Structures are given as C-alpha cells and as structure tokens.
mmCIF file of C-alpha atoms in Angstrom:
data_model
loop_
_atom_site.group_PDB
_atom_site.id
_atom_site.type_symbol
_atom_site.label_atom_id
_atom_site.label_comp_id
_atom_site.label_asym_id
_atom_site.label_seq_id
_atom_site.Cartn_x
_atom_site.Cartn_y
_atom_site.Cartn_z
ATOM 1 C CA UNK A 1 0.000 0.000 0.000
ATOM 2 C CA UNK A 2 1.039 3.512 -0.636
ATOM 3 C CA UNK A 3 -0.071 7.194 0.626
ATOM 4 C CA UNK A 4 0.594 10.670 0.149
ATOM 5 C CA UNK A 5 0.526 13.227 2.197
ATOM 6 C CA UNK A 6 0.340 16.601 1.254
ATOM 7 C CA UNK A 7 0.993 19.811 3.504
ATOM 8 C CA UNK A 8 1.655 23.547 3.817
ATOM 9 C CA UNK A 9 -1.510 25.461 2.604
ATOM 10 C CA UNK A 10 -3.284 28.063 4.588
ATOM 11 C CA UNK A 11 -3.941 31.797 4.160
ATOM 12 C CA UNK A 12 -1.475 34.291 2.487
ATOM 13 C CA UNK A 13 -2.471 37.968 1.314
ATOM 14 C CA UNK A 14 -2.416 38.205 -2.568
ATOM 15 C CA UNK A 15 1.572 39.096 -3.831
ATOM 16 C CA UNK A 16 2.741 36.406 -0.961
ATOM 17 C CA UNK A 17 4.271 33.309 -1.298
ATOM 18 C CA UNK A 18 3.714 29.446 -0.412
ATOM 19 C CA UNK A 19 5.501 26.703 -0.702
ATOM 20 C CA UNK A 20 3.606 23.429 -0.705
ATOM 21 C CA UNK A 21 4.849 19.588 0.215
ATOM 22 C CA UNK A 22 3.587 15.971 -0.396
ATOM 23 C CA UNK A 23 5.271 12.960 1.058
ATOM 24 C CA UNK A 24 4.816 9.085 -0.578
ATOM 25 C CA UNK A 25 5.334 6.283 1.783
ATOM 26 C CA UNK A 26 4.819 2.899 1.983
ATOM 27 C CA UNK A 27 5.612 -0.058 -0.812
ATOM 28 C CA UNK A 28 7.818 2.385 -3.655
ATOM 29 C CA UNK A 29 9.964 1.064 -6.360
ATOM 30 C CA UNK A 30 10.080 4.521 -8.404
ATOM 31 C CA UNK A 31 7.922 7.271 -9.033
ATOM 32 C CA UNK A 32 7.851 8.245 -12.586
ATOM 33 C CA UNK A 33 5.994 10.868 -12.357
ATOM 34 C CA UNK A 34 4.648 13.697 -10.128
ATOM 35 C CA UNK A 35 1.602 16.605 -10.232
ATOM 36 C CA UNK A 36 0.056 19.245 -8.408
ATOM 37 C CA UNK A 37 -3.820 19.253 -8.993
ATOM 38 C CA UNK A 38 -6.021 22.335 -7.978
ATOM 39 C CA UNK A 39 -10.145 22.498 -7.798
ATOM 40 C CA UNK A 40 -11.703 25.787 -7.143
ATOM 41 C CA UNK A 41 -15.653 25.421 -5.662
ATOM 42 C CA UNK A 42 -17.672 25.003 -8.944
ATOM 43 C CA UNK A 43 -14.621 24.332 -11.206
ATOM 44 C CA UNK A 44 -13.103 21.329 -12.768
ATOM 45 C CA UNK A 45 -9.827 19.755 -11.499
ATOM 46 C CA UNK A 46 -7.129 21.094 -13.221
ATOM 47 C CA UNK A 47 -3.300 20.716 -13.448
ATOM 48 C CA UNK A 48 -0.890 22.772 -12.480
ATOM 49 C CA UNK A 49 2.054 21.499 -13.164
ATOM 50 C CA UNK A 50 4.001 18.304 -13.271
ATOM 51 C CA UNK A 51 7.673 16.566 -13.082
ATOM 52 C CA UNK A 52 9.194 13.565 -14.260
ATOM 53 C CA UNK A 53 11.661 11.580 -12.747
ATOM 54 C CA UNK A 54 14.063 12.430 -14.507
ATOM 55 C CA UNK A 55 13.420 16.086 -13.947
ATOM 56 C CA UNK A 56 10.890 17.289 -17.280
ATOM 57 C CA UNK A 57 8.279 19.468 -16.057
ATOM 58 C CA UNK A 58 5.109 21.183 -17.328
ATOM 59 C CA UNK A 59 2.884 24.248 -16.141
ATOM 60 C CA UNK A 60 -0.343 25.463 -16.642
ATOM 61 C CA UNK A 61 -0.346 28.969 -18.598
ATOM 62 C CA UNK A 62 -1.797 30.598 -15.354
ATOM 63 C CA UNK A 63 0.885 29.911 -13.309
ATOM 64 C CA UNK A 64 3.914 29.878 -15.499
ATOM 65 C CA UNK A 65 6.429 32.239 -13.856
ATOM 66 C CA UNK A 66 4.967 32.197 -10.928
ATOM 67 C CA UNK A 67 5.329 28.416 -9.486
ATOM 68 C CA UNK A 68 7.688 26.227 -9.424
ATOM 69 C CA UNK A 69 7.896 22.361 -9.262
ATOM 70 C CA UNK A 70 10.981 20.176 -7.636
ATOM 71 C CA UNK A 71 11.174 16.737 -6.887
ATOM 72 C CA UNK A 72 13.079 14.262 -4.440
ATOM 73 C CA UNK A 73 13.789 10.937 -5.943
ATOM 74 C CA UNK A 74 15.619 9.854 -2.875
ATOM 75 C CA UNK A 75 13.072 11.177 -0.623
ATOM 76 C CA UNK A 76 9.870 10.229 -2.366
ATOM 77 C CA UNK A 77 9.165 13.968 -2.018
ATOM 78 C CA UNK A 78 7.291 16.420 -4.299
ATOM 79 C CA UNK A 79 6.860 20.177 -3.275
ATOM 80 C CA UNK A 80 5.304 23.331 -5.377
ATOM 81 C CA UNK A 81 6.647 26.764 -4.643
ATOM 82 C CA UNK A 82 3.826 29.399 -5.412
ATOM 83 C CA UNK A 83 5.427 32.947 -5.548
ATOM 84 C CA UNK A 84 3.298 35.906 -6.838
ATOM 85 C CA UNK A 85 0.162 34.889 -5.286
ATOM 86 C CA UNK A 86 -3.436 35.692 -6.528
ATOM 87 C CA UNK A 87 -7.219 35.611 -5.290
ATOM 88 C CA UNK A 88 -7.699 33.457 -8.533
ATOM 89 C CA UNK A 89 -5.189 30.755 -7.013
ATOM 90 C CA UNK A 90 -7.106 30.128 -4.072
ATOM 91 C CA UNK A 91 -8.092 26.164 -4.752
ATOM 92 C CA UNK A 92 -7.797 22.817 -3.099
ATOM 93 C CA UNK A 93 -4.805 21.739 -3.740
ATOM 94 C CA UNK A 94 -3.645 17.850 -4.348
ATOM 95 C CA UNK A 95 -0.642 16.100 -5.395
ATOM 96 C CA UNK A 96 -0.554 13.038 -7.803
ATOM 97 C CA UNK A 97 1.971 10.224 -7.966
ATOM 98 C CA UNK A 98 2.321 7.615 -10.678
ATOM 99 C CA UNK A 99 4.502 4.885 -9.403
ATOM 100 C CA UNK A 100 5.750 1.026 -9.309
ATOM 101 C CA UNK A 101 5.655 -0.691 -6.053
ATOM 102 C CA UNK A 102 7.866 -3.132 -7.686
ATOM 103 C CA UNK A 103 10.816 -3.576 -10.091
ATOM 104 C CA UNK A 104 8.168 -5.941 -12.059
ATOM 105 C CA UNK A 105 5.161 -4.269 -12.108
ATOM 106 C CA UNK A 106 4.150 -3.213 -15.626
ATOM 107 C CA UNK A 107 2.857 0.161 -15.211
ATOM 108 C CA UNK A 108 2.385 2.770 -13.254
ATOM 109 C CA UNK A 109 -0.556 3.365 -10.536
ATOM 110 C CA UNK A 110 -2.041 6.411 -9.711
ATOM 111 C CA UNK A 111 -2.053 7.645 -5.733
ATOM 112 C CA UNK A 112 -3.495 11.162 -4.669
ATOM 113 C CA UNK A 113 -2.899 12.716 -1.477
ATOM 114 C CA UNK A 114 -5.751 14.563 0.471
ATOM 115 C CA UNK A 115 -5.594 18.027 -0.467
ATOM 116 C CA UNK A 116 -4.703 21.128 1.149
ATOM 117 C CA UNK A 117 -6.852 24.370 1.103
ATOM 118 C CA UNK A 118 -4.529 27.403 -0.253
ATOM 119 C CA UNK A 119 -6.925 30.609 0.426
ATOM 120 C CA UNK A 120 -5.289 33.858 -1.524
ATOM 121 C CA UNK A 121 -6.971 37.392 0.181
ATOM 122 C CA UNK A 122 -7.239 40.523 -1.508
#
C-alpha cells in the first residue's frame, strides 16, 4: 500500500508566497511521475504542473512564472513553490503520484494525497 501526504496550505495575502509539500510512503519502487492538482468550488480539477523523474516538467499557462515544481527521488518527495500569489489561485490543492511498487510491475498506478486548502486574500 502507498499514501501521500500533502501539507503547507493556509492563508497568504495576494503578492505572498507558499511553498507546498507531499510525502509518498509505503511499498515504492520509483515514481515516474509527479503533479500538483487544484479544484476551485464550482470548477473542474485542473493541473498545475508536473515533473518527471528524470526532472521534465510542465505548467499550466496561469501559473507559469509564478510556481515552481521540484522533486526528491531519494526522498519520495514532491513540493510546489507558489510565488506571486493571486485571489484566482485560491483552490484545493492535491498532489498526484504515478509509481511502481515493484521492479516488475508493468505500469504505473495512480495515488493522490488529500488536499490542502490554499486561500489567496485581496
């Protein structure tokens, strides 16, 4: 079995910054790949950006500039830095792994952590 857990949100005035964490533990060959989810009340899911092992990563336009994504491979770690802040980035946020428990599986599995409220003021 595996879980993330994510941590760091709470309330930061709009031009602040945040820095956001998720932690996988439990039966972990590799994780191939990491992302930071947001849903805003009466919007869809959405990405916001995403890393590879190896170190790729992707953004959504609204956030390019602003956030950045790092990983851990070592420490089964994934954190988002959110600089710049705005009321429009206020969201539950959740982080995504896709992993292999083992050196045999075939593919990856898909784990989500349980979300952590970022609130952005104005």
């Amino acid at each position: 079995q595996v879980q993330l857990v994510g941590s760091g949100g709470g309330l930061v005035q709009a031009g602040g910054s945040m820095r956001l964490s998720c932690a996988a533990s439990g039966s972990i060959f590799s994780i191939d790949h990491w992302g930071w989810y947001r849903q805003a009340p009466g919007k869809q899911r959405e990405l916001v950006a995403s890393i590879t092992r190896s170190g790729s990563t992707n953004y959504a336009d609204s956030v390019k500039g602003r956030f950045t994504i790092s990983r851990d491979n070592a420490k089964n770690t994934v954190v988002l830095q959110m600089n710049s802040l705005k009321p429009e980035d206020t969201a539950v946020y959740y982080c995504n792994a896709q992993l292999r428990s083992r050196w045999y599986d075939a593919g990856n599995t898909d784990y989500w952590g349980q979300g952590t409220q970022v609130t952005v003021s104005s």
